[in-house]
Amino acid sequence: MSRRSGILEFAVLGLLREAPMHGYELRKRLNTSLGIFRAFSYGTLYPCLKTLVANGWLIEEPGSAPEDALAASLAGRRAKIVYRLTAEGKEHFEELLSHTGPDTWEDEHFAARFAFFGQTEREVRMRVLEGRRSRLEERLEKMRASLARTRERLDDYTLELQRHGMESVEREVRWLNELIESERAGRDQRRSGPEAPGDAAQQDNTSGETGGLPRHGGSTRPDPSDDTAK
């Protein structure tokens, strides 16, 4: 399996964990919610869905509206197929969510992982964020070293492009620092604060905690899949 197809399978499973969808809905959500899939096509999505069905992680069901199925039949068209996550598929997705290896720090995979942080346990979020920050700091150091070696040979426009790339990486590192500090603050607050009735049950459900994301007012967060950060 290629890295790209693995990211797509992860994203499809994550979206279907929220609710069953048909192919068009899935493609729309992938395009709008996960920008890393802006350019992919049905020719990419449907083989992925068929693979997930064959693995037992999804099942295919007819559309829920009988009149829609009848109208499609009368028009000579196939009724829309709805894809639903199976119990095995949910278990597989949760295993993927717990993974924190180096591939989760790369540009496209990190963007997909971050989109499902609301379903991810706090400690896993921390490891992914810290790994991503470490990877970008390494990239930034290489970019600075390269610029120092080649500065004299670059024209003004190429130099500005190099600087723009470095600034993009620096901006994402600052954003990651804020996220990591917010996660730590939320964890420390839970540990030190008094436990009110019902708090224990709420704390057990760590996959839904946001960790207290930083508020940026009118500013926007850097896109982890931004090409200028590569």
mmCIF file of N, CA, C and O in Angstrom, residues 16 19-23 25 46 49-50 53 57-65 69 78-87:
data_model
loop_
_atom_site.group_PDB
_atom_site.id
_atom_site.type_symbol
_atom_site.label_atom_id
_atom_site.label_comp_id
_atom_site.label_asym_id
_atom_site.label_seq_id
_atom_site.Cartn_x
_atom_site.Cartn_y
_atom_site.Cartn_z
ATOM 1 N N LEU A 16 -16.391 8.038 8.154
ATOM 2 C CA LEU A 16 -17.513 7.108 8.292
ATOM 3 C C LEU A 16 -17.753 6.724 9.745
ATOM 4 O O LEU A 16 -18.845 6.239 10.080
ATOM 5 N N ALA A 19 -20.547 9.132 10.653
ATOM 6 C CA ALA A 19 -21.874 8.803 10.120
ATOM 7 C C ALA A 19 -21.714 8.070 8.799
ATOM 8 O O ALA A 19 -20.735 8.295 8.077
ATOM 9 N N PRO A 20 -22.657 7.164 8.454
ATOM 10 C CA PRO A 20 -22.611 6.520 7.137
ATOM 11 C C PRO A 20 -22.787 7.569 6.034
ATOM 12 O O PRO A 20 -23.496 8.558 6.213
ATOM 13 N N MET A 21 -22.154 7.342 4.889
ATOM 14 C CA MET A 21 -22.251 8.281 3.765
ATOM 15 C C MET A 21 -22.175 7.507 2.457
ATOM 16 O O MET A 21 -21.649 6.395 2.404
ATOM 17 N N HIS A 22 -22.685 8.134 1.406
ATOM 18 C CA HIS A 22 -22.444 7.564 0.079
ATOM 19 C C HIS A 22 -21.221 8.235 -0.532
ATOM 20 O O HIS A 22 -20.664 9.181 0.034
ATOM 21 N N GLY A 23 -20.797 7.738 -1.684
ATOM 22 C CA GLY A 23 -19.528 8.157 -2.259
ATOM 23 C C GLY A 23 -19.423 9.640 -2.505
ATOM 24 O O GLY A 23 -18.377 10.257 -2.243
ATOM 25 N N GLU A 25 -20.987 12.117 -0.956
ATOM 26 C CA GLU A 25 -20.834 12.800 0.327
ATOM 27 C C GLU A 25 -19.413 12.671 0.852
ATOM 28 O O GLU A 25 -18.825 13.639 1.358
ATOM 29 N N TYR A 46 -13.176 5.217 -5.163
ATOM 30 C CA TYR A 46 -13.944 3.974 -5.203
ATOM 31 C C TYR A 46 -13.089 2.708 -5.077
ATOM 32 O O TYR A 46 -13.508 1.766 -4.407
ATOM 33 N N LEU A 49 -12.669 2.400 -1.402
ATOM 34 C CA LEU A 49 -13.871 1.897 -0.735
ATOM 35 C C LEU A 49 -14.023 0.396 -0.940
ATOM 36 O O LEU A 49 -14.377 -0.335 -0.005
ATOM 37 N N LYS A 50 -13.767 -0.069 -2.154
ATOM 38 C CA LYS A 50 -13.881 -1.505 -2.437
ATOM 39 C C LYS A 50 -12.887 -2.309 -1.602
ATOM 40 O O LYS A 50 -13.198 -3.402 -1.122
ATOM 41 N N VAL A 53 -14.191 -2.482 1.949
ATOM 42 C CA VAL A 53 -15.296 -3.445 2.024
ATOM 43 C C VAL A 53 -14.750 -4.870 2.020
ATOM 44 O O VAL A 53 -15.170 -5.727 2.807
ATOM 45 N N TRP A 57 -14.055 -3.891 6.754
ATOM 46 C CA TRP A 57 -14.093 -2.686 7.578
ATOM 47 C C TRP A 57 -15.275 -1.794 7.226
ATOM 48 O O TRP A 57 -15.646 -0.938 8.024
ATOM 49 N N LEU A 58 -15.849 -1.995 6.034
ATOM 50 C CA LEU A 58 -17.053 -1.276 5.626
ATOM 51 C C LEU A 58 -18.060 -2.267 5.078
ATOM 52 O O LEU A 58 -17.694 -3.357 4.627
ATOM 53 N N ILE A 59 -19.328 -1.877 5.105
ATOM 54 C CA ILE A 59 -20.366 -2.624 4.392
ATOM 55 C C ILE A 59 -21.103 -1.653 3.489
ATOM 56 O O ILE A 59 -21.180 -0.451 3.759
ATOM 57 N N GLU A 60 -21.643 -2.199 2.392
ATOM 58 C CA GLU A 60 -22.419 -1.397 1.452
ATOM 59 C C GLU A 60 -23.898 -1.625 1.719
ATOM 60 O O GLU A 60 -24.347 -2.755 1.882
ATOM 61 N N GLU A 61 -24.663 -0.527 1.741
ATOM 62 C CA GLU A 61 -26.103 -0.611 1.952
ATOM 63 C C GLU A 61 -26.798 0.247 0.912
ATOM 64 O O GLU A 61 -26.240 1.246 0.447
ATOM 65 N N PRO A 62 -28.046 -0.097 0.533
ATOM 66 C CA PRO A 62 -28.785 0.766 -0.386
ATOM 67 C C PRO A 62 -29.143 2.079 0.284
ATOM 68 O O PRO A 62 -29.191 2.174 1.511
ATOM 69 N N GLY A 63 -29.386 3.112 -0.524
ATOM 70 C CA GLY A 63 -29.790 4.402 0.026
ATOM 71 C C GLY A 63 -31.014 4.283 0.900
ATOM 72 O O GLY A 63 -31.870 3.414 0.687
ATOM 73 N N SER A 64 -31.123 5.155 1.890
ATOM 74 C CA SER A 64 -32.174 5.016 2.898
ATOM 75 C C SER A 64 -33.531 5.482 2.427
ATOM 76 O O SER A 64 -34.549 5.095 3.002
ATOM 77 N N ALA A 65 -33.606 6.338 1.399
ATOM 78 C CA ALA A 65 -34.901 6.857 0.948
ATOM 79 C C ALA A 65 -35.470 5.972 -0.150
ATOM 80 O O ALA A 65 -34.917 5.920 -1.246
ATOM 81 N N ALA A 69 -34.506 5.488 -4.453
ATOM 82 C CA ALA A 69 -34.148 4.241 -5.130
ATOM 83 C C ALA A 69 -35.099 3.964 -6.286
ATOM 84 O O ALA A 69 -34.688 3.516 -7.355
ATOM 85 N N ARG A 78 -28.370 3.534 -11.217
ATOM 86 C CA ARG A 78 -28.181 2.757 -9.998
ATOM 87 C C ARG A 78 -28.486 3.607 -8.775
ATOM 88 O O ARG A 78 -28.167 4.788 -8.733
ATOM 89 N N ALA A 79 -29.164 3.018 -7.797
ATOM 90 C CA ALA A 79 -29.396 3.730 -6.542
ATOM 91 C C ALA A 79 -28.060 3.952 -5.838
ATOM 92 O O ALA A 79 -27.128 3.161 -5.972
ATOM 93 N N LYS A 80 -27.987 5.044 -5.092
ATOM 94 C CA LYS A 80 -26.754 5.351 -4.387
ATOM 95 C C LYS A 80 -26.475 4.319 -3.308
ATOM 96 O O LYS A 80 -27.382 3.896 -2.589
ATOM 97 N N ILE A 81 -25.207 3.933 -3.193
ATOM 98 C CA ILE A 81 -24.785 2.985 -2.164
ATOM 99 C C ILE A 81 -24.249 3.765 -0.973
ATOM 100 O O ILE A 81 -23.438 4.686 -1.135
ATOM 101 N N VAL A 82 -24.712 3.413 0.195
ATOM 102 C CA VAL A 82 -24.242 4.039 1.425
ATOM 103 C C VAL A 82 -23.201 3.119 2.065
ATOM 104 O O VAL A 82 -23.394 1.907 2.137
ATOM 105 N N TYR A 83 -22.111 3.719 2.513
ATOM 106 C CA TYR A 83 -21.040 2.964 3.155
ATOM 107 C C TYR A 83 -21.116 3.183 4.661
ATOM 108 O O TYR A 83 -21.194 4.308 5.140
ATOM 109 N N ARG A 84 -21.088 2.066 5.394
ATOM 110 C CA ARG A 84 -21.200 2.104 6.847
ATOM 111 C C ARG A 84 -20.004 1.385 7.469
ATOM 112 O O ARG A 84 -19.575 0.336 6.992
ATOM 113 N N LEU A 85 -19.473 1.966 8.538
ATOM 114 C CA LEU A 85 -18.336 1.374 9.246
ATOM 115 C C LEU A 85 -18.804 0.167 10.054
ATOM 116 O O LEU A 85 -19.816 0.223 10.744
ATOM 117 N N THR A 86 -18.067 -0.938 9.949
ATOM 118 C CA THR A 86 -18.378 -2.128 10.744
ATOM 119 C C THR A 86 -17.672 -2.047 12.100
ATOM 120 O O THR A 86 -16.834 -1.174 12.331
ATOM 121 N N ALA A 87 -18.011 -2.974 12.987
ATOM 122 C CA ALA A 87 -17.330 -3.020 14.284
ATOM 123 C C ALA A 87 -15.840 -3.260 14.093
ATOM 124 O O ALA A 87 -14.996 -2.668 14.782
#
